[in-house]
Coordinates of C-alpha atoms in Angstrom, one line a residue:
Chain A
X28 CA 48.9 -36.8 -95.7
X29 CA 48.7 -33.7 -93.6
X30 CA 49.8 -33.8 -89.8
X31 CA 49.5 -32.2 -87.1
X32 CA 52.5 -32.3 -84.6
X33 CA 50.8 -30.8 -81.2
X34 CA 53.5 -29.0 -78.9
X35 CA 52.4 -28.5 -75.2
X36 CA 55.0 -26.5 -72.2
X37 CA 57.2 -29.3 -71.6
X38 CA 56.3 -31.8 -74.8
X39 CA 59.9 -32.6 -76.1
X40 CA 59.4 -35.7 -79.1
X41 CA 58.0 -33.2 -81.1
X42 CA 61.1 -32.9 -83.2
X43 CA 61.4 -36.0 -83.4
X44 CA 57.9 -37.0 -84.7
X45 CA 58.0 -34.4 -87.3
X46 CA 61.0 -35.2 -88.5
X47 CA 59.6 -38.5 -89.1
X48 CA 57.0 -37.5 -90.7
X49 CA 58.4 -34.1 -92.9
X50 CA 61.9 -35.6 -93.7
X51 CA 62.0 -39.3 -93.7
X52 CA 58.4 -40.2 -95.0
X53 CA 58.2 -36.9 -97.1
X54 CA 55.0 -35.6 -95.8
X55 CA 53.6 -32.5 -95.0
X56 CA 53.6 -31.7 -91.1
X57 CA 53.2 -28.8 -88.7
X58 CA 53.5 -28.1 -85.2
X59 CA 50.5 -26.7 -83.4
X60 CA 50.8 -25.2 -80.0
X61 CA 48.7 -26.1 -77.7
X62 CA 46.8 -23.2 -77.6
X63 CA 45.5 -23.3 -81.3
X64 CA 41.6 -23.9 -81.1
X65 CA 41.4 -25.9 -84.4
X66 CA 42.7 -28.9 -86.2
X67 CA 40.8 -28.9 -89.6
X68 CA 42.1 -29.5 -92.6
X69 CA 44.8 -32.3 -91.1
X70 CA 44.7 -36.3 -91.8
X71 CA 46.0 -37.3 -88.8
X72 CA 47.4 -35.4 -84.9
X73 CA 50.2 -36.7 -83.6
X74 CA 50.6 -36.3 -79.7
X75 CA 54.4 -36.6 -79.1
X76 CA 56.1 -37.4 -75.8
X77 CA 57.8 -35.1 -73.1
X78 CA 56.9 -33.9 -70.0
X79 CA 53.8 -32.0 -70.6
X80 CA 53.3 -29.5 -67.8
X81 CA 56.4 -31.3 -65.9
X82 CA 54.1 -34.0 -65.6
X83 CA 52.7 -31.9 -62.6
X84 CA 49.6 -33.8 -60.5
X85 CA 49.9 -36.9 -62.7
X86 CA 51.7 -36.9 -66.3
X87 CA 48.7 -35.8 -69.1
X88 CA 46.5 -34.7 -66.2
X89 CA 47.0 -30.8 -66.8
X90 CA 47.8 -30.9 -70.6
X91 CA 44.4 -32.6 -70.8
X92 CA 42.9 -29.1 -70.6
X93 CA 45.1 -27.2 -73.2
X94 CA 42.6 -25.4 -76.2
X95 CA 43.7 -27.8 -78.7
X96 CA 42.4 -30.8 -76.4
X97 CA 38.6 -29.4 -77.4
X98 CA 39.8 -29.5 -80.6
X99 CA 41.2 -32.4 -81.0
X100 CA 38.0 -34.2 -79.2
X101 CA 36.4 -32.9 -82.0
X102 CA 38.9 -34.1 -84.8
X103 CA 38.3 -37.8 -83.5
X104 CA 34.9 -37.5 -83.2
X105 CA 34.7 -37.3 -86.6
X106 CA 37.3 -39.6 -87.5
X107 CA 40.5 -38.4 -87.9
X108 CA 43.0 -40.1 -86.9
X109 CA 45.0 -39.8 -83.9
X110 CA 48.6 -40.9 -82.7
X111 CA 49.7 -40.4 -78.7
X112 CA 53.5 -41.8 -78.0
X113 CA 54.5 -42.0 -74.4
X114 CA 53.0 -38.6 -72.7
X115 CA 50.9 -38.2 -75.5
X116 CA 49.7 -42.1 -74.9
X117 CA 49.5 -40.9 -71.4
X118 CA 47.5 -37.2 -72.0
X119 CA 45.4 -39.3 -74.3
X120 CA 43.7 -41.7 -71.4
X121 CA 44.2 -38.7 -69.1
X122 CA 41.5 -36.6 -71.7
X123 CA 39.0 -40.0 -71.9
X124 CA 39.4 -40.4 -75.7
X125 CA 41.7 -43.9 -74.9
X126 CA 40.5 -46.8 -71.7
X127 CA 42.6 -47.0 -69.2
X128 CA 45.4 -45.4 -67.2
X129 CA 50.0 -45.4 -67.0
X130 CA 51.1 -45.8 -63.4
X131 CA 54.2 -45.8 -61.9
X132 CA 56.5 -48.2 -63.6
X133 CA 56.8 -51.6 -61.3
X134 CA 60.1 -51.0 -60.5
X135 CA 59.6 -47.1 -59.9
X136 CA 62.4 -46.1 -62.2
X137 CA 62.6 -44.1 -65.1
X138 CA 63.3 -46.9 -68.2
X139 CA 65.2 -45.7 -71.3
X140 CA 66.0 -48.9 -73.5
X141 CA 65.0 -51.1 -76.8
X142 CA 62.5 -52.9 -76.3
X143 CA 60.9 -56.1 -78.0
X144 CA 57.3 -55.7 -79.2
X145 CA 54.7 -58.1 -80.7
X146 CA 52.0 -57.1 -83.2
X147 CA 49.0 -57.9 -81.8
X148 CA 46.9 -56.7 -84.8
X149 CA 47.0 -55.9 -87.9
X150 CA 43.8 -53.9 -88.0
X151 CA 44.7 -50.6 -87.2
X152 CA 46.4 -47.4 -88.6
X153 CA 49.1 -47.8 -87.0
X154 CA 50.3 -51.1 -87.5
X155 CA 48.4 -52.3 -91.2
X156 CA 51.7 -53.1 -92.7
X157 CA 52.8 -55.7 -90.2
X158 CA 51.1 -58.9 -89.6
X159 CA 49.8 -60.2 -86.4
X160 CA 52.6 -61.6 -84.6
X161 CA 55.5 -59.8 -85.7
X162 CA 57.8 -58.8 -83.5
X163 CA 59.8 -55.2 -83.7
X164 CA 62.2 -53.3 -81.4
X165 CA 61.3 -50.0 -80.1
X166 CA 63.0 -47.9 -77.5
X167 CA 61.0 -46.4 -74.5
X168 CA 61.7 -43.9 -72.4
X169 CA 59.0 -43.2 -69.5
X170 CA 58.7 -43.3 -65.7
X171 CA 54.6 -43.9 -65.9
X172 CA 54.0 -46.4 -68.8
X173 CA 52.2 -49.4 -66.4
X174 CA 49.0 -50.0 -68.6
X175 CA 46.5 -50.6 -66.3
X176 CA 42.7 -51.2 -66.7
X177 CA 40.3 -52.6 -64.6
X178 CA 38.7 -56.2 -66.0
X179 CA 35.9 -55.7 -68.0
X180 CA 37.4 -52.5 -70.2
X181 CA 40.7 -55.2 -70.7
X182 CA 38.0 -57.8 -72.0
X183 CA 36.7 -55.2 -74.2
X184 CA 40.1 -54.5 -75.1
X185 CA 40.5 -58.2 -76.0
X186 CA 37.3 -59.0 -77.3
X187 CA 37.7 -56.1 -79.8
X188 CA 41.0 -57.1 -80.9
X189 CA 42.1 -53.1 -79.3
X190 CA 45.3 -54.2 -78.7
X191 CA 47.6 -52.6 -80.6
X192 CA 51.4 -54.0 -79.5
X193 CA 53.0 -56.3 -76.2
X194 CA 56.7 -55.8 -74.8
X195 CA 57.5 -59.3 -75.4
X196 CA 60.7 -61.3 -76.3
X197 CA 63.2 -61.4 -79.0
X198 CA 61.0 -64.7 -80.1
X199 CA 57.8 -62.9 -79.2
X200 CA 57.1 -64.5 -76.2
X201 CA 55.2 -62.4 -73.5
X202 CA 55.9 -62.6 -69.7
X203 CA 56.9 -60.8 -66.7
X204 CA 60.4 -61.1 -67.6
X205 CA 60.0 -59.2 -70.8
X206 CA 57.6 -56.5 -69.3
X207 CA 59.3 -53.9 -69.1
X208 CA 57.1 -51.5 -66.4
X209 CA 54.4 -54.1 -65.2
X210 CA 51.9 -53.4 -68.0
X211 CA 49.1 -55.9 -67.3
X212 CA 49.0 -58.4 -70.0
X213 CA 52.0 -57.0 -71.4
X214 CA 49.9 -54.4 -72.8
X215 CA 52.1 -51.3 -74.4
X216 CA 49.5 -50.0 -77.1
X217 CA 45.7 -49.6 -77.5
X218 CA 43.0 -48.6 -79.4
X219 CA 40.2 -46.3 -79.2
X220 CA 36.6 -48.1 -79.6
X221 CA 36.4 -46.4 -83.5
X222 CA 39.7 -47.6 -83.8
X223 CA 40.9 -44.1 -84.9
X224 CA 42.6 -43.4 -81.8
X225 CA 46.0 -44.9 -81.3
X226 CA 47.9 -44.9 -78.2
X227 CA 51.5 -46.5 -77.5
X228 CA 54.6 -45.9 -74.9
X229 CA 57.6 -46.9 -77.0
X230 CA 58.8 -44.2 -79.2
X231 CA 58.7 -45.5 -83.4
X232 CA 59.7 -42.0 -84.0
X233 CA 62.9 -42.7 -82.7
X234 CA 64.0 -45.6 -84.9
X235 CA 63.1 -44.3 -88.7
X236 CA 66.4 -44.5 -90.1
X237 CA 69.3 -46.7 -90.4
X238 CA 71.6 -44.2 -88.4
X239 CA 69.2 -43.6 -85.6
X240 CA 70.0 -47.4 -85.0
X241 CA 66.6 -49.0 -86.3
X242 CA 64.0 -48.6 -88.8
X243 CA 61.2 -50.7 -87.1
X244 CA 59.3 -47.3 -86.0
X245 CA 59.2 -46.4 -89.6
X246 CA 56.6 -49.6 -90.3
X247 CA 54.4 -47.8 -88.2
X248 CA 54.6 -44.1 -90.1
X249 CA 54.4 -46.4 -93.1
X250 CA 51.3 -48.2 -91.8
X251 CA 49.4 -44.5 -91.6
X252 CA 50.4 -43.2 -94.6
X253 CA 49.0 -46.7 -96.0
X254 CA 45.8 -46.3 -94.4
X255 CA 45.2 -42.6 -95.4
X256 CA 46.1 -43.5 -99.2
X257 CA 43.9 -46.3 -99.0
X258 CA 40.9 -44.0 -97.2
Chain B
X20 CA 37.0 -21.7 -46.1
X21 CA 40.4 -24.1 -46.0
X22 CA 39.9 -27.8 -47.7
X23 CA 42.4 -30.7 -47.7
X24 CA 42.1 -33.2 -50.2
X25 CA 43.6 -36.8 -50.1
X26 CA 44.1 -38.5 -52.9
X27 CA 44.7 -42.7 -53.1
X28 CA 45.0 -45.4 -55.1
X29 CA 42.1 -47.6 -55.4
X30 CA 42.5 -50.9 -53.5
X31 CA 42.8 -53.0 -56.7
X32 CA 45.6 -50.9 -58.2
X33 CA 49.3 -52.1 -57.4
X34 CA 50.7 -49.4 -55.3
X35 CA 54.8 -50.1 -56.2
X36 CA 56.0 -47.2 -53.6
X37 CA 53.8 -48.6 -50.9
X38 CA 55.0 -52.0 -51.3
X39 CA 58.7 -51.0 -51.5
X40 CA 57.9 -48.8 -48.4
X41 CA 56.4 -51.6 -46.5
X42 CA 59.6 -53.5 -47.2
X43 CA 62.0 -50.4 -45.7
X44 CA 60.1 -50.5 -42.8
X45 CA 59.6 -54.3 -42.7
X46 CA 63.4 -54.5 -42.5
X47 CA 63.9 -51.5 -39.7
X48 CA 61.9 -54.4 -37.6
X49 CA 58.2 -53.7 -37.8
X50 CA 57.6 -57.0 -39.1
X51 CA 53.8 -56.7 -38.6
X52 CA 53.1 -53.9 -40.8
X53 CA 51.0 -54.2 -43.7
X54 CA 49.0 -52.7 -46.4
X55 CA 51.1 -49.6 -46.8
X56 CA 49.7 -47.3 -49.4
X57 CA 50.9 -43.9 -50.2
X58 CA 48.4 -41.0 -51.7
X59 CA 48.6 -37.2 -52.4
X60 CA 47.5 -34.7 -50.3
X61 CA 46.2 -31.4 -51.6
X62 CA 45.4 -28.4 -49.5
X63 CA 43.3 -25.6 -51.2
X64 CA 40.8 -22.6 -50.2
X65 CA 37.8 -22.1 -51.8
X66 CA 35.3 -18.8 -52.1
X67 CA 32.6 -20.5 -50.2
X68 CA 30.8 -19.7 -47.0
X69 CA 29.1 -22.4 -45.7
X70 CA 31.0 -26.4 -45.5
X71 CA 28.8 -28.4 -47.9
X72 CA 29.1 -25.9 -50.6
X73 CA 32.5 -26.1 -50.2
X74 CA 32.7 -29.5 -50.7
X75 CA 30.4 -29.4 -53.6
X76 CA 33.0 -27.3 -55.2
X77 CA 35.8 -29.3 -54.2
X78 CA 34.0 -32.6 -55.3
X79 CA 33.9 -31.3 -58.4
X80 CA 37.4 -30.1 -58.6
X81 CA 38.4 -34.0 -57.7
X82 CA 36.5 -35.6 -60.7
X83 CA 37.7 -33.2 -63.2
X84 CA 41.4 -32.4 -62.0
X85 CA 42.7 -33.5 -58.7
X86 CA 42.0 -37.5 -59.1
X87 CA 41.9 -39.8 -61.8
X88 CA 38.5 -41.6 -61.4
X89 CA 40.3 -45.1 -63.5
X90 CA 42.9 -45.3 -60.8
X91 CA 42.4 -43.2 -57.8
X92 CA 39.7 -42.7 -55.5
X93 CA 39.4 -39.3 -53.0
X94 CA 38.3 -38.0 -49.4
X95 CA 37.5 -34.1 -48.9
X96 CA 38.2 -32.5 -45.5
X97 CA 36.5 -29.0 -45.2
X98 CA 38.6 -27.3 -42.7
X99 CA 36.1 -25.0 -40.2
X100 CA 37.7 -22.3 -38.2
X101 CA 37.4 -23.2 -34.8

């Protein structure tokens, strides 16, 4: 498992991410600047969180743009995998290769807290080691993460069983009281149609070890490195 | 030639500054007011001579860049020196 770790102005999880990846799971990982024109030769491109382009115009709108966007178009296009947390979530819908669009969150503050997430599926890369249902604690830490879509790409969504996670409960039960940011349905992670493009707001990077105060986020670094050995 | 752009939320999407807006002025006694949404506005100048080039160009500009087509809709004003 080779990854990429893109790095735009202003990206600032990148650390983070690849010291998820490099240290705690083991795995080969490198950053790539967002200049770089190519991704070959990686398994999967992580697109970390931050404040790409100080989030100027609308967050992901600018970054969208950067070289390595072409190139990572390209990379998914062909089936490579693909992983945007938070402003990479956002630059991801922002460059078309994931439905829908973050707003302003509901209560138009920035929210930096653990929050309660139900596995919605178990068919993906991200989350293949945890069954449907399960529910896992994840921070977040964003100012735009409203999921917002209009009705027939959510019934896709649905229909496809795209949904990747819900801020929920400590029981897993979903409602407005455990939505965070006023995500409709909940929603805090999708798919891409191919199902090789992954995009979530809460940050698994940030609980991978025991000291970090959480290990939930490692399932889902786990859950990749499952899929890729299994590919 | 001098263009303004105004960027809004479509009518569907929740607009949460608009509504907390409404409320500030709801409560400074305008009871009536309602549907209070709050856009961008972008000035630019464009290289073109003539107004409907210009707002070809700036069209343009708004579905690749300046709005977000999923959320946001746009309205170009080609500003003509009087």
């Amino acid at each position: 498992m080779k990854t990429a770790v893109l790095v735009f102005p202003g990206s600032n999880c990148d650390h983070d991410c690849y010291h998820a990846v490099r240290h705690v799971l083991g795995r080969e990982a490198k950053f790539v600047w967002h200049q770089e024109t190519s991704l070959d030769g990686f398994d999967l491109v992580i697109v970390p969180g931050g404040f790409s382009y100080g989030d100027y115009l609308r967050p992901g709108a600018i970054a969208k743009f950067s070289p390595v966007m072409g190139a990572l178009a390209k990379f998914t296009a062909k089936g490579g995998l693909a992983l945007g947390i938070c402003n990479g979530f956002q630059i991801l819908t922002e460059a078309g290769l994931l439905p829908g669009a973050l707003m302003l969150n509901s209560g138009m503050k920035f929210i930096c807290k653990d929050t309660y997430l139900r596995v919605e599926t178990s068919d993906s890369f991200v989350t293949g080691r945890m069954e449907k249902g399960k529910v896992i604690s994840v921070p977040i830490a964003h100012m735009e993460g409203c999921y917002i879509a209009d009705d027939d790409t959510l019934k896709r969504l649905e229909d496809d069983d795209r949904i990747l996670l819900r801020y929920c409960g400590p029981d897993g039960q979903t409602g407005d009281e455990s939505n965070p940011n006023g995500s409709y349905g909940s929603i805090a992670g999708v798919l891409s149609e191919k199902r090789n493009v992954a995009g979530m707001m809460p940050h698994p990077e940030r609980v991978v070890e025991a000291s970090l105060g959480g290990v939930d986020g490692l399932l889902v670094f786990e859950s990749i490195l499952n899929s890729l050995s299994a590919a | 030639m001098k263009a303004k752009v105004t960027v809004t939320l479509k009518s569907g999407v929740l607009d949460p500054q608009g509504r907390a807006i409404e409320g500030a002025l709801k409560s400074l006694g305008w009871k009536g007011v309602k549907g209070v949404r709050v856009g961008k506005s972008i000035e630019l100048e464009v290289d073109e001579k003539d107004p409907q080039s210009a707002k070809a160009v700036v069209e343009k500009m708004c579905e690749k860049l300046l709005a977000n087509p999923v959320t946001e809709k746009y309205q170009i004003e080609i500003i003509t020196d009087r």
